[in-house]
Amino acid sequence: MTLPADRFARLRAGLEARDAAARLRRVEAYVPEPGTPYVLHEGRRLLSFCSNDYLGLATDPEVVAAVARSAVSHGVGAGASRLVVGSFDLHATLEAELADFTRRESALLFVSGFQANTSVIPALVDQGGLVLYDELAHASIRRGCWLSRAETRPFRHNDVGHLDAQLQDWAERSANLAEAAPTLVVTESLFSMDGDRAPLDRICQVAERHGALLLVDDAHAVGVYGSQGEGLAAGHARVDALLGTFGKAFGTSGAFVAGSEVLREHLVNFCAGAIYSTAPSPAVVGATAAALTAIRSGRLDQEGFLSFVSSAHARLRAAGFDTAPSDSHIVPIRLGEDRDALACESYLRSRGILAVAIRAPTVPEGTARLRVSLSRLHTPEHLDQLVEALVEYRGREAA
Ligand SMILES: Cc1ncc(COP(=O)(O)O)c(C=O)c1O
């Protein structure tokens, strides 16, 4: 056997192909300016429309004080997995509060949403079963489905009829089995790249009719929507596993899955991500608890934020930008080809505005866009700056 001359040749070729397609990704280093939507980048101050810190809690003084307090009292790291000696009173208290918040019997913490999706889905359905996911679901959901070894099929985006038909087909195919094969349906409540919502009422009905488990990833809605910020899924009792993340509106990091007691006990026993991983940092858990208190307190005025969001859509539409299908704080400005999205990003950057181009494979081919995310820290003047720069960019392109 001859050894390859350069064992990195395949990796290099992949990177070159990405670069040639204008899809090479790079990690930058920004410095956030606390309490504002600005960041410093290579000595320039940029107005950012990219962060998922929708409520500005990442630099909120109460949340920051809580991280320090919890680090002093419990340490920065948990030192072990939950099942060894890394499960502290802080974890248990936050889980009880999250269960109450989401109107579920229990909750279980995870280190990240990615870890939760990639380990909870395989814990709920495996070989011999079927998992159906919305075709625009987040990469972590898709990977969780593939890892499950179940038959994995996407359903057309928000197409409940297509979901129903696939479950029906599965029921017919497995009619002769001695034991019903497990089925799981997975969707996001508010889609991360389009900002539109899943028809949860109808998805719940279909899941109920077919006896399927239902997991809803509420990552982008929790904290923002609901009378106490409980998100879009909490009010749907048929959602068996409600997944929320803390890296977005909570301003910290980590995730939780809320549901019945039996679900939690199952995950504690069979979910690899909950078992074989160091428990979430107690310092971060303390900060997350403070963020939850803030979210439920009303002091963040989510209602006011959502009316700002509506006015932002109206303002963008009036300037000729189609923000459909979103009506949320995630606003896609579709530009089509990758190069157009990159050109727009670069023009905005030259005007001191940061709105990163999102390209395939994160979004489908030909739907490259700027993903504008609005935060409670943005003011109408910030929005004016964005709209003016977008209008200028469009004028230059047309010229
Ligand atoms: C819908 C959705 N689920 C899960 C995740 C992953 O969460 P985390 O950033 O905590 O890993 C993301 C992150 O972007 C997301 O958008």
Coordinates of C-alpha atoms and ligand atoms in Angstrom, one line a residue:
M1 CA 0.0 0.0 0.0
T2 CA 1.4 3.4 -0.9
L3 CA 0.9 6.2 1.6
P4 CA -0.7 9.5 0.4
A5 CA 2.0 12.2 -0.2
D6 CA 0.0 14.7 1.9
R7 CA -2.5 13.4 4.4
F8 CA -4.2 16.8 4.4
A9 CA -4.7 17.0 0.7
R10 CA -8.4 16.1 0.9
L11 CA -8.9 18.8 3.5
R12 CA -7.1 21.4 1.5
A13 CA -9.1 20.5 -1.6
G14 CA -12.3 20.9 0.3
L15 CA -11.3 24.3 1.5
E16 CA -10.2 25.4 -1.9
A17 CA -13.5 24.4 -3.4
R18 CA -15.4 26.3 -0.7
D19 CA -13.2 29.4 -1.3
A20 CA -13.8 29.2 -5.1
A21 CA -17.6 29.1 -4.4
A22 CA -17.3 32.2 -2.2
R23 CA -18.4 30.0 0.8
L24 CA -15.3 29.9 2.9
R25 CA -16.1 30.6 6.5
R26 CA -13.8 32.4 8.9
V27 CA -13.8 33.1 12.6
E28 CA -13.3 36.7 13.6
A29 CA -12.6 38.3 16.9
Y30 CA -15.0 41.0 18.1
V31 CA -15.1 42.9 21.4
P32 CA -18.7 43.6 22.6
E33 CA -19.6 47.0 24.0
P34 CA -21.7 46.1 27.1
G35 CA -25.2 47.3 27.1
T36 CA -25.2 48.4 23.5
P37 CA -25.5 46.6 20.1
Y38 CA -22.0 47.8 19.1
V39 CA -18.9 45.7 18.7
L40 CA -15.3 46.6 18.1
H41 CA -13.6 44.9 15.2
E42 CA -10.1 45.6 14.1
G43 CA -10.3 49.0 15.7
R44 CA -13.6 49.9 14.2
R45 CA -16.9 50.3 16.1
L46 CA -19.7 48.5 14.2
L47 CA -23.4 48.5 14.9
S48 CA -24.3 44.8 15.0
F49 CA -27.5 43.2 13.8
C50 CA -26.2 39.7 14.2
S51 CA -26.4 38.7 17.8
N52 CA -29.0 36.4 19.2
D53 CA -28.7 38.1 22.5
Y54 CA -32.2 39.4 21.8
L55 CA -32.9 40.9 25.2
G56 CA -29.4 42.3 25.9
L57 CA -29.0 40.0 28.9
A58 CA -25.4 38.9 28.0
T59 CA -24.1 42.1 29.6
D60 CA -27.0 42.8 31.9
P61 CA -25.5 43.9 35.3
E62 CA -27.7 41.5 37.3
V63 CA -26.8 38.5 35.1
V64 CA -23.1 39.4 35.2
A65 CA -23.2 39.8 39.0
A66 CA -24.9 36.3 39.3
V67 CA -22.1 34.7 37.3
A68 CA -19.5 36.1 39.6
R69 CA -21.5 35.1 42.7
S70 CA -22.1 31.6 41.6
A71 CA -18.5 31.1 40.5
V72 CA -17.4 32.2 44.0
S73 CA -19.9 29.9 45.8
H74 CA -19.8 26.9 43.5
G75 CA -16.8 27.2 41.2
V76 CA -16.5 27.8 37.5
G77 CA -16.6 24.2 36.4
A78 CA -18.8 21.4 37.8
G79 CA -15.9 18.9 37.8
A80 CA -17.9 15.9 36.8
S81 CA -20.9 14.8 34.9
R82 CA -24.4 15.1 36.5
L83 CA -24.4 11.4 37.3
V84 CA -21.1 11.5 39.2
V85 CA -20.6 14.5 41.4
G86 CA -21.2 17.4 39.1
S87 CA -24.9 17.9 39.9
F88 CA -25.3 20.8 42.3
D89 CA -28.2 22.4 44.0
L90 CA -28.0 25.2 41.5
H91 CA -28.7 22.8 38.6
A92 CA -31.7 21.3 40.5
T93 CA -33.1 24.7 41.4
L94 CA -32.9 26.0 37.8
E95 CA -34.5 22.8 36.5
A96 CA -37.4 23.2 38.9
E97 CA -37.8 26.9 37.8
L98 CA -37.7 25.9 34.1
A99 CA -40.3 23.2 34.6
D100 CA -42.6 25.8 36.2
F101 CA -41.8 28.4 33.5
T102 CA -42.7 26.0 30.7
R103 CA -45.6 24.4 32.6
R104 CA -44.0 20.9 32.5
E105 CA -43.4 18.4 35.2
S106 CA -39.6 18.5 34.9
A107 CA -36.6 19.8 33.0
L108 CA -33.1 18.7 32.3
L109 CA -30.1 20.9 31.6
F110 CA -27.6 20.5 28.8
V111 CA -24.3 22.2 28.0
S112 CA -25.6 23.5 24.6
G113 CA -28.6 23.3 22.3
F114 CA -26.4 21.5 19.8
Q115 CA -25.5 18.8 22.4
A116 CA -29.2 18.6 23.4
N117 CA -30.6 18.0 19.9
T118 CA -27.8 15.6 18.8
S119 CA -28.3 13.5 21.9
V120 CA -32.0 13.8 22.9
I121 CA -33.3 12.9 19.4
P122 CA -31.3 9.6 19.3
A123 CA -32.5 8.9 22.9
L124 CA -36.2 9.2 21.8
V125 CA -36.1 7.1 18.6
D126 CA -33.6 4.6 17.2
Q127 CA -33.2 1.7 14.7
G128 CA -36.6 0.5 13.5
G129 CA -38.3 3.8 14.3
L130 CA -39.1 6.8 12.2
V131 CA -38.1 10.4 12.7
L132 CA -39.6 13.3 10.7
Y133 CA -38.2 16.8 10.8
D134 CA -39.0 20.0 9.1
E135 CA -36.7 20.5 6.1
L136 CA -35.6 23.9 7.3
A137 CA -34.8 22.7 10.8
H138 CA -31.5 23.6 12.4
A139 CA -28.3 21.7 11.6
S140 CA -28.3 20.2 15.2
I141 CA -31.8 18.8 14.7
R142 CA -30.8 17.2 11.4
R143 CA -27.7 15.7 12.8
G144 CA -29.7 14.4 15.8
C145 CA -32.0 12.7 13.4
W146 CA -29.2 11.1 11.3
L147 CA -27.4 9.9 14.5
S148 CA -30.5 8.2 15.7
R149 CA -30.2 5.4 13.1
A150 CA -34.0 5.6 12.7
E151 CA -35.5 6.0 9.2
T152 CA -35.1 9.8 8.8
R153 CA -37.3 11.9 6.5
P154 CA -37.7 15.6 6.1
F155 CA -41.2 17.0 5.6
R156 CA -41.8 20.1 3.5
H157 CA -41.4 23.3 5.5
N158 CA -44.4 23.9 7.7
D159 CA -46.4 21.5 5.4
V160 CA -48.6 19.6 7.9
G161 CA -50.3 17.7 5.1
H162 CA -46.9 16.3 4.0
L163 CA -46.1 15.4 7.6
D164 CA -49.5 13.7 8.0
A165 CA -49.1 11.7 4.8
Q166 CA -45.7 10.4 5.8
L167 CA -46.9 9.3 9.2
Q168 CA -49.9 7.6 7.5
D169 CA -47.6 5.8 5.0
W170 CA -45.4 4.7 7.9
A171 CA -48.5 3.4 9.8
E172 CA -49.5 1.4 6.8
R173 CA -46.1 0.0 6.2
S174 CA -45.7 -1.1 9.8
A175 CA -49.2 -2.4 10.3
N176 CA -48.0 -6.0 10.5
L177 CA -45.4 -5.4 13.1
A178 CA -46.0 -7.1 16.5
E179 CA -45.0 -3.9 18.3
A180 CA -45.7 -0.3 17.2
A181 CA -42.4 1.2 16.0
P182 CA -41.6 4.5 17.7
T183 CA -42.1 7.7 15.7
L184 CA -40.8 11.2 16.5
V185 CA -41.7 14.5 14.9
V186 CA -39.2 17.4 15.3
T187 CA -39.7 21.0 14.4
E188 CA -38.5 24.5 15.5
S189 CA -41.2 26.8 16.8
L190 CA -39.6 30.0 15.3
F191 CA -37.3 29.2 12.4
S192 CA -33.7 30.4 13.0
M193 CA -33.0 31.6 9.4
D194 CA -36.5 32.7 8.2
G195 CA -38.0 34.0 11.4
D196 CA -41.4 32.4 10.6
R197 CA -43.4 30.2 12.9
A198 CA -44.4 26.5 12.8
P199 CA -48.1 25.8 12.8
L200 CA -47.8 24.1 16.2
D201 CA -51.6 23.6 16.8
R202 CA -51.9 21.5 13.6
I203 CA -48.6 19.7 14.2
C204 CA -49.8 18.7 17.7
Q205 CA -53.0 17.4 16.2
V206 CA -51.2 15.3 13.6
A207 CA -48.7 14.0 16.2
E208 CA -51.7 13.1 18.5
R209 CA -53.6 11.3 15.7
H210 CA -50.6 9.1 14.9
G211 CA -49.4 8.6 18.5
A212 CA -46.0 10.2 17.6
L213 CA -43.7 11.8 20.1
L214 CA -43.2 15.5 19.4
L215 CA -40.0 17.5 20.1
V216 CA -40.2 21.3 19.5
D217 CA -37.0 23.4 19.5
D218 CA -38.1 26.8 20.9
A219 CA -34.6 28.2 20.9
H220 CA -35.4 31.5 19.2
A221 CA -38.8 32.1 20.9
V222 CA -38.1 31.3 24.5
G223 CA -37.6 34.5 26.6
V224 CA -39.2 36.7 23.9
Y225 CA -42.7 35.4 23.4
G226 CA -45.4 34.5 25.9
S227 CA -46.9 36.4 28.8
Q228 CA -43.9 35.6 31.0
G229 CA -41.4 35.0 28.1
E230 CA -42.1 31.3 28.2
G231 CA -41.9 31.0 24.4
L232 CA -44.2 29.6 21.7
A233 CA -44.2 25.9 22.7
A234 CA -45.1 26.0 26.4
G235 CA -48.8 26.6 25.8
H236 CA -49.0 23.4 23.7
A237 CA -49.5 20.5 26.2
R238 CA -49.0 18.0 23.4
V239 CA -45.3 19.1 22.9
D240 CA -43.6 16.1 24.7
A241 CA -40.1 17.5 24.7
L242 CA -39.7 21.3 24.7
L243 CA -36.2 22.3 24.0
G244 CA -34.9 25.8 24.9
T245 CA -31.5 27.3 24.6
F246 CA -29.8 29.9 26.8
G247 CA -27.3 31.2 24.2
K248 CA -30.0 33.5 22.7
A249 CA -32.5 35.5 24.7
F250 CA -31.1 34.3 28.0
G251 CA -27.8 35.8 27.1
T252 CA -25.8 32.9 28.7
S253 CA -25.1 29.5 27.3
G254 CA -26.6 26.0 27.6
A255 CA -30.0 24.4 27.0
F256 CA -32.8 22.5 28.6
V257 CA -35.4 20.0 27.7
A258 CA -38.7 20.2 29.6
G259 CA -41.4 17.5 29.7
S260 CA -42.9 14.8 31.8
E261 CA -41.1 13.1 34.7
V262 CA -40.8 9.9 32.7
L263 CA -39.1 11.8 29.8
R264 CA -36.6 13.3 32.3
E265 CA -35.9 9.9 33.9
H266 CA -35.5 8.3 30.4
L267 CA -33.0 11.0 29.4
V268 CA -31.0 10.7 32.6
N269 CA -30.7 7.0 31.9
F270 CA -30.4 6.8 28.1
C271 CA -29.3 10.2 26.7
A272 CA -25.6 10.1 26.0
G273 CA -25.3 13.9 26.0
A274 CA -26.7 14.1 29.5
I275 CA -24.7 11.3 30.8
Y276 CA -21.2 11.4 29.3
S277 CA -20.5 15.1 29.6
T278 CA -19.3 17.5 32.3
A279 CA -22.4 19.2 33.9
P280 CA -23.1 22.7 32.8
S281 CA -20.8 25.3 34.5
P282 CA -22.3 26.3 37.9
A283 CA -21.3 29.9 37.2
V284 CA -23.3 29.9 34.0
V285 CA -26.2 28.1 35.6
G286 CA -26.3 30.9 38.3
A287 CA -26.3 33.5 35.6
T288 CA -29.0 31.6 33.7
A289 CA -31.2 31.6 36.8
A290 CA -30.7 35.4 37.1
A291 CA -31.6 35.7 33.4
L292 CA -34.8 33.6 33.9
T293 CA -35.8 35.9 36.8
A294 CA -35.3 38.9 34.6
I295 CA -37.3 37.4 31.8
R296 CA -40.2 36.6 34.0
S297 CA -40.1 39.8 35.9
G298 CA -41.5 42.1 33.2
R299 CA -38.6 44.5 33.6
L300 CA -37.3 43.7 30.1
D301 CA -40.6 44.8 28.5
Q302 CA -40.8 42.1 25.8
E303 CA -44.1 43.5 24.7
G304 CA -42.4 46.8 23.9
F305 CA -39.6 45.0 22.1
L306 CA -42.1 43.1 20.0
S307 CA -43.9 46.3 19.0
F308 CA -40.5 47.7 18.0
V309 CA -40.0 44.5 15.9
S310 CA -43.4 45.1 14.1
S311 CA -42.4 48.7 13.4
A312 CA -39.0 47.5 12.0
H313 CA -40.9 45.2 9.6
A314 CA -43.1 48.0 8.5
R315 CA -40.2 50.3 8.0
L316 CA -38.2 47.8 5.9
R317 CA -41.3 46.9 3.8
A318 CA -42.0 50.6 3.2
A319 CA -38.4 50.9 1.9
G320 CA -39.1 48.1 -0.5
F321 CA -37.5 45.2 1.3
D322 CA -39.6 42.0 1.5
T323 CA -39.2 40.6 5.0
A324 CA -41.7 37.7 4.5
P325 CA -42.2 35.1 5.8
S326 CA -41.0 36.6 9.1
D327 CA -42.9 38.7 11.5
S328 CA -40.4 38.2 14.2
H329 CA -37.1 39.6 15.5
I330 CA -35.3 37.4 13.0
V331 CA -35.5 39.3 9.7
P332 CA -34.3 37.7 6.5
I333 CA -33.3 40.2 3.8
R334 CA -33.1 37.8 0.9
L335 CA -30.5 38.6 -1.8
G336 CA -30.4 35.3 -3.8
E337 CA -26.9 34.5 -4.8
D338 CA -24.0 34.2 -2.4
R339 CA -22.0 36.9 -4.0
D340 CA -24.8 39.4 -3.7
A341 CA -25.2 38.7 -0.1
L342 CA -21.5 39.0 0.5
A343 CA -21.4 42.3 -1.5
C344 CA -24.3 43.7 0.6
E345 CA -22.6 42.6 3.8
S346 CA -19.4 44.3 2.7
Y347 CA -21.2 47.5 1.8
L348 CA -22.9 47.7 5.1
R349 CA -19.6 47.0 6.9
S350 CA -18.1 50.0 5.0
R351 CA -21.0 52.0 6.5
G352 CA -20.2 50.7 10.1
I353 CA -23.0 48.2 10.2
L354 CA -22.5 44.5 10.8
A355 CA -25.1 42.1 9.2
V356 CA -23.5 38.8 8.3
A357 CA -24.4 37.1 5.0
I358 CA -25.9 33.6 5.5
R359 CA -25.2 31.2 2.6
A360 CA -25.7 27.6 1.7
P361 CA -25.4 25.1 3.2
T362 CA -26.8 26.9 6.3
V363 CA -29.7 28.0 4.1
P364 CA -30.9 26.4 0.8
E365 CA -29.0 27.2 -2.4
G366 CA -30.1 30.4 -4.1
T367 CA -31.5 31.9 -0.9
A368 CA -28.5 33.7 0.5
R369 CA -29.5 36.5 2.8
L370 CA -28.6 38.9 5.4
R371 CA -30.0 37.6 8.7
V372 CA -30.9 40.7 10.6
S373 CA -31.6 40.0 14.2
L374 CA -33.2 42.7 16.3
S375 CA -32.5 43.1 19.9
R376 CA -33.9 45.1 22.8
L377 CA -30.7 47.2 22.7
H378 CA -31.6 48.6 19.2
T379 CA -33.2 52.0 19.0
P380 CA -35.3 53.4 16.1
E381 CA -32.2 55.4 15.2
H382 CA -30.2 52.2 14.8
L383 CA -32.9 50.9 12.6
D384 CA -32.8 54.1 10.5
Q385 CA -29.1 53.6 9.9
L386 CA -29.6 50.0 8.7
V387 CA -32.5 50.9 6.4
E388 CA -30.6 53.9 4.9
A389 CA -27.5 51.8 4.2
L390 CA -29.6 49.0 2.6
V391 CA -31.4 51.6 0.4
E392 CA -28.0 53.0 -0.6
Y393 CA -26.7 49.6 -1.4
R394 CA -29.7 48.8 -3.6
G395 CA -29.3 52.2 -5.4
R396 CA -25.6 51.5 -6.2
E397 CA -26.4 48.0 -7.5
A398 CA -29.2 49.4 -9.7
A399 CA -26.9 52.2 -11.1
Ligands
LIG1 C1 -33.0 26.3 16.4 C2 -31.6 26.1 17.1 N1 -31.5 25.0 17.9 C3 -30.3 24.7 18.5 C4 -29.2 25.6 18.3 C5 -27.9 25.2 19.0 O1 -27.9 25.9 20.3 P1 -26.5 26.2 21.0 O2 -26.0 27.4 20.3 O3 -26.9 26.3 22.4 O4 -25.6 25.0 20.7 C6 -29.4 26.7 17.6 C7 -28.2 27.6 17.5 O5 -28.0 28.4 16.6 C8 -30.6 27.0 16.9 O6 -30.7 28.0 16.1

